[in-house]
Coordinates of C-alpha atoms in Angstrom, one line a residue:
Chain A
G1451 CA 0.0 0.0 0.0
E1452 CA 0.8 3.7 -0.1
N1453 CA 3.2 5.2 2.5
V1454 CA 3.1 9.0 3.0
E1455 CA 5.8 10.6 5.0
Q1456 CA 5.6 14.3 6.1
H1457 CA 8.3 16.7 7.4
P1458 CA 8.8 18.5 9.6
S1459 CA 6.6 17.4 12.5
T1460 CA 6.7 20.9 14.0
L1461 CA 7.4 24.3 12.4
S1462 CA 7.7 27.6 14.0
V1463 CA 7.9 30.8 11.9
Q1464 CA 7.7 34.5 12.5
E1465 CA 4.6 36.3 11.2
G1466 CA 5.2 37.4 7.6
D1467 CA 7.8 34.6 6.9
S1468 CA 7.2 31.7 4.6
A1469 CA 6.5 28.1 5.7
V1470 CA 7.2 25.0 3.7
I1471 CA 6.0 21.5 4.5
K1472 CA 7.2 18.5 2.5
C1473 CA 5.7 15.1 1.8
T1474 CA 6.9 12.0 0.0
Y1475 CA 4.8 9.1 -1.2
S1476 CA 5.7 5.6 -2.3
D1477 CA 3.0 4.4 -4.8
S1478 CA 3.4 5.7 -8.3
A1479 CA -0.3 5.0 -8.9
S1480 CA -1.2 7.9 -6.6
N1481 CA -2.4 10.9 -8.6
Y1482 CA -4.3 13.1 -6.3
F1483 CA -2.6 15.0 -3.4
P1484 CA -4.7 17.2 -1.1
W1485 CA -3.6 19.3 1.8
Y1486 CA -5.8 19.7 4.9
K1487 CA -5.7 22.2 7.8
Q1488 CA -6.9 21.0 11.1
E1489 CA -7.4 23.4 14.0
L1490 CA -7.5 22.0 17.6
G1491 CA -10.5 19.9 18.2
K1492 CA -12.0 20.6 14.7
R1493 CA -12.4 18.7 11.5
P1494 CA -9.8 18.7 8.8
Q1495 CA -10.5 21.3 6.0
L1496 CA -9.2 21.0 2.5
I1497 CA -7.1 24.0 1.7
I1498 CA -5.6 23.1 -1.7
D1499 CA -5.1 20.0 -3.8
I1500 CA -3.1 19.0 -6.9
R1501 CA -3.5 16.3 -9.5
S1502 CA -0.6 14.5 -11.0
N1503 CA -1.0 16.1 -14.4
V1504 CA 0.0 19.5 -12.9
G1505 CA 3.3 20.5 -11.4
E1506 CA 2.2 23.5 -9.4
K1507 CA -1.0 25.1 -8.2
K1508 CA -1.4 28.4 -6.4
D1509 CA -4.3 29.9 -4.4
Q1510 CA -3.5 33.4 -3.0
R1511 CA -0.8 32.8 -0.2
I1512 CA -0.9 29.0 -0.6
A1513 CA 0.8 26.9 -3.2
V1514 CA 1.5 23.3 -3.8
T1515 CA 4.2 21.8 -6.0
L1516 CA 4.5 18.2 -7.2
N1517 CA 7.5 16.3 -8.5
K1518 CA 6.1 13.0 -9.8
T1519 CA 9.5 11.6 -10.7
A1520 CA 10.8 12.1 -7.2
K1521 CA 7.4 11.3 -5.6
H1522 CA 7.3 14.3 -3.4
F1523 CA 5.0 17.3 -3.0
S1524 CA 5.2 20.4 -0.9
L1525 CA 3.0 23.0 0.6
H1526 CA 4.2 26.6 0.6
I1527 CA 2.5 29.3 2.7
T1528 CA 3.8 32.8 2.1
E1529 CA 3.3 35.9 4.3
T1530 CA 2.2 33.7 7.2
Q1531 CA -0.3 35.0 9.7
P1532 CA -1.1 33.9 13.2
E1533 CA -4.4 32.4 12.0
D1534 CA -2.4 30.0 9.8
S1535 CA -1.3 28.3 13.1
A1536 CA -2.8 24.7 12.9
V1537 CA -1.8 21.2 12.1
Y1538 CA -1.4 20.5 8.4
F1539 CA -1.8 17.1 6.8
C1540 CA -0.8 15.9 3.3
A1541 CA -2.5 13.0 1.7
A1542 CA -2.3 10.8 -1.4
K1543 CA -4.8 8.9 -3.3
A1544 CA -4.8 6.7 -6.4
Y1545 CA -7.4 7.4 -9.1
N1546 CA -9.0 4.0 -9.0
F1547 CA -9.1 3.6 -5.2
N1548 CA -11.2 5.4 -2.7
K1549 CA -8.7 5.4 0.1
F1550 CA -6.7 8.4 1.2
Y1551 CA -3.4 7.9 2.9
F1552 CA -2.4 10.7 5.3
G1553 CA 1.0 12.0 6.4
S1554 CA 1.8 12.3 10.1
G1555 CA 1.0 16.0 10.2
T1556 CA 2.9 19.2 10.8
K1557 CA 2.1 21.6 13.6
L1558 CA 2.7 25.1 12.3
N1559 CA 3.1 27.9 14.8
V1560 CA 3.1 31.4 13.5
K1561 CA 4.5 33.8 16.1
P1562 CA 3.2 37.4 16.0
Chain B
G88 CA -18.9 22.4 0.0
A89 CA -20.8 19.4 1.1
V90 CA -21.7 19.0 4.8
V91 CA -21.1 16.0 6.9
S92 CA -22.3 15.8 10.5
Q93 CA -21.4 13.4 13.3
H94 CA -23.3 12.5 16.5
P95 CA -22.5 12.6 19.3
S96 CA -19.7 15.1 19.5
R97 CA -18.5 13.7 22.8
V98 CA -19.3 10.5 24.7
I99 CA -18.1 9.1 28.0
C100 CA -18.9 5.5 28.7
K101 CA -18.0 2.8 31.1
S102 CA -15.7 0.0 30.2
G103 CA -17.5 -2.9 28.6
T104 CA -20.4 -0.9 27.1
S105 CA -21.0 -0.3 23.4
V106 CA -21.1 3.1 21.8
K107 CA -22.7 4.1 18.5
I108 CA -21.4 7.0 16.4
E109 CA -23.4 8.3 13.5
C110 CA -22.1 10.0 10.4
R111 CA -24.5 11.8 8.1
S112 CA -24.1 13.5 4.8
L113 CA -26.6 16.4 5.0
D114 CA -26.9 17.7 1.5
F115 CA -25.7 14.9 -0.7
Q116 CA -25.8 11.1 -1.1
A117 CA -22.7 9.3 -0.1
T118 CA -22.2 5.8 -1.5
T119 CA -18.9 5.6 0.3
M120 CA -17.9 6.9 3.8
F121 CA -14.7 6.5 5.7
W122 CA -14.0 6.1 9.3
Y123 CA -10.8 7.4 10.8
R124 CA -9.3 7.3 14.3
Q125 CA -7.0 10.1 15.5
F126 CA -4.9 9.9 18.6
P127 CA -3.7 13.2 20.3
K128 CA -1.2 15.0 18.2
K129 CA -1.2 12.2 15.6
S130 CA -2.4 11.7 12.1
L131 CA -5.6 10.3 10.8
M132 CA -5.6 6.5 10.7
L133 CA -8.1 5.0 8.3
M134 CA -10.0 2.3 10.0
A135 CA -12.5 1.2 7.4
T136 CA -14.4 2.1 4.2
S137 CA -18.1 2.0 4.6
N138 CA -20.0 1.0 1.5
E139 CA -23.8 1.6 1.2
G140 CA -25.6 -1.7 0.9
S141 CA -22.6 -3.9 1.4
K142 CA -20.0 -4.9 3.9
A143 CA -17.4 -2.4 5.1
T144 CA -13.8 -2.9 4.1
Y145 CA -11.5 -2.8 7.1
E146 CA -7.9 -1.8 7.1
Q147 CA -5.3 -4.3 8.3
G148 CA -5.1 -4.5 12.0
V149 CA -8.6 -3.2 12.6
E150 CA -10.9 -5.7 14.3
K151 CA -14.2 -5.8 12.4
D152 CA -16.0 -7.4 15.3
K153 CA -14.8 -4.7 17.6
F154 CA -15.7 -1.8 15.3
L155 CA -19.0 -2.6 13.6
I156 CA -19.9 -0.5 10.6
N157 CA -23.3 -0.2 9.1
H158 CA -24.1 1.9 6.0
A159 CA -27.8 1.4 5.8
S160 CA -28.7 4.4 3.6
L161 CA -27.0 6.8 1.2
T162 CA -26.8 9.4 3.9
L163 CA -26.0 7.5 7.1
S164 CA -23.1 5.3 8.3
T165 CA -22.7 4.2 11.9
L166 CA -19.7 3.0 13.8
T167 CA -20.3 0.9 16.9
V168 CA -17.5 0.4 19.3
T169 CA -18.4 -2.8 21.0
S170 CA -17.3 -3.7 24.6
A171 CA -15.3 -0.5 24.8
H172 CA -12.1 -0.4 26.8
P173 CA -10.0 2.6 27.9
E174 CA -7.6 2.0 25.0
D175 CA -10.5 2.7 22.6
S176 CA -10.6 6.3 23.9
S177 CA -9.8 8.4 20.9
F178 CA -11.1 11.0 18.4
Y179 CA -13.2 9.3 15.7
I180 CA -13.8 11.2 12.4
C181 CA -15.8 10.2 9.4
S182 CA -15.6 11.5 5.9
A183 CA -17.7 11.2 2.8
R184 CA -17.4 11.8 -0.9
D185 CA -20.0 13.5 -3.0
P186 CA -20.0 11.7 -6.3
L187 CA -21.5 14.8 -8.0
T188 CA -18.7 17.2 -7.2
G189 CA -15.9 14.9 -8.3
V190 CA -14.2 11.7 -7.5
N191 CA -11.5 13.0 -5.3
E192 CA -12.7 15.5 -2.7
Q193 CA -13.9 14.2 0.6
F194 CA -15.5 16.1 3.4
F195 CA -15.0 15.4 7.0
G196 CA -17.4 15.3 9.9
P197 CA -16.6 17.3 13.1
G198 CA -15.5 14.2 14.9
T199 CA -16.5 12.4 18.1
R200 CA -14.4 12.4 21.2
L201 CA -14.8 9.0 22.9
T202 CA -13.6 8.5 26.5
V203 CA -13.9 5.1 28.0
L204 CA -13.6 5.0 31.8

């Protein structure tokens, strides 16, 4: 099965700086890669996703890049704000399977 | 986006009792729902895939007789933790896909905090 690894486990940045979270996956059949933000005690919320036919996707301060050859994808948050503080999860899914495989999560702390 | 609800949000029970958790898709029909377990400061661990009208598919290491899943309708899946023990205490989250919005996106419920005394 798929194995998704995520780094770092914790990340602390100053407000206004950029934050980068990286994930690797093992199954070359995976072709959909969402990122979720989870605030304490709340449900995960999809913030951005990317399909394998695209190398990069951007939505305002958030961007995701995908390197299919190396099997890794990254989340980039620019101009971080305190409200970006949360736990972020990456995930991978193959087209013909329902299952999502999640990374271990990154706790992002944005210091004002 | 689509809305998924869970009930109850919190439950405290005595060891040995059974607890039922409901997951509902409120504005769409979900042929497939997923049940996850999340330990404090840990990731989401997929427990099983709930399929409407058929048996659930359990992940390796998850006891199907311990965690009973029933997906009786297109909007409701239930997870029953049978003979609960303190080690079953956890945060349980369900998710569902809306086939009409696309194959990939899934929506999470708010979760159920189970505490077994």
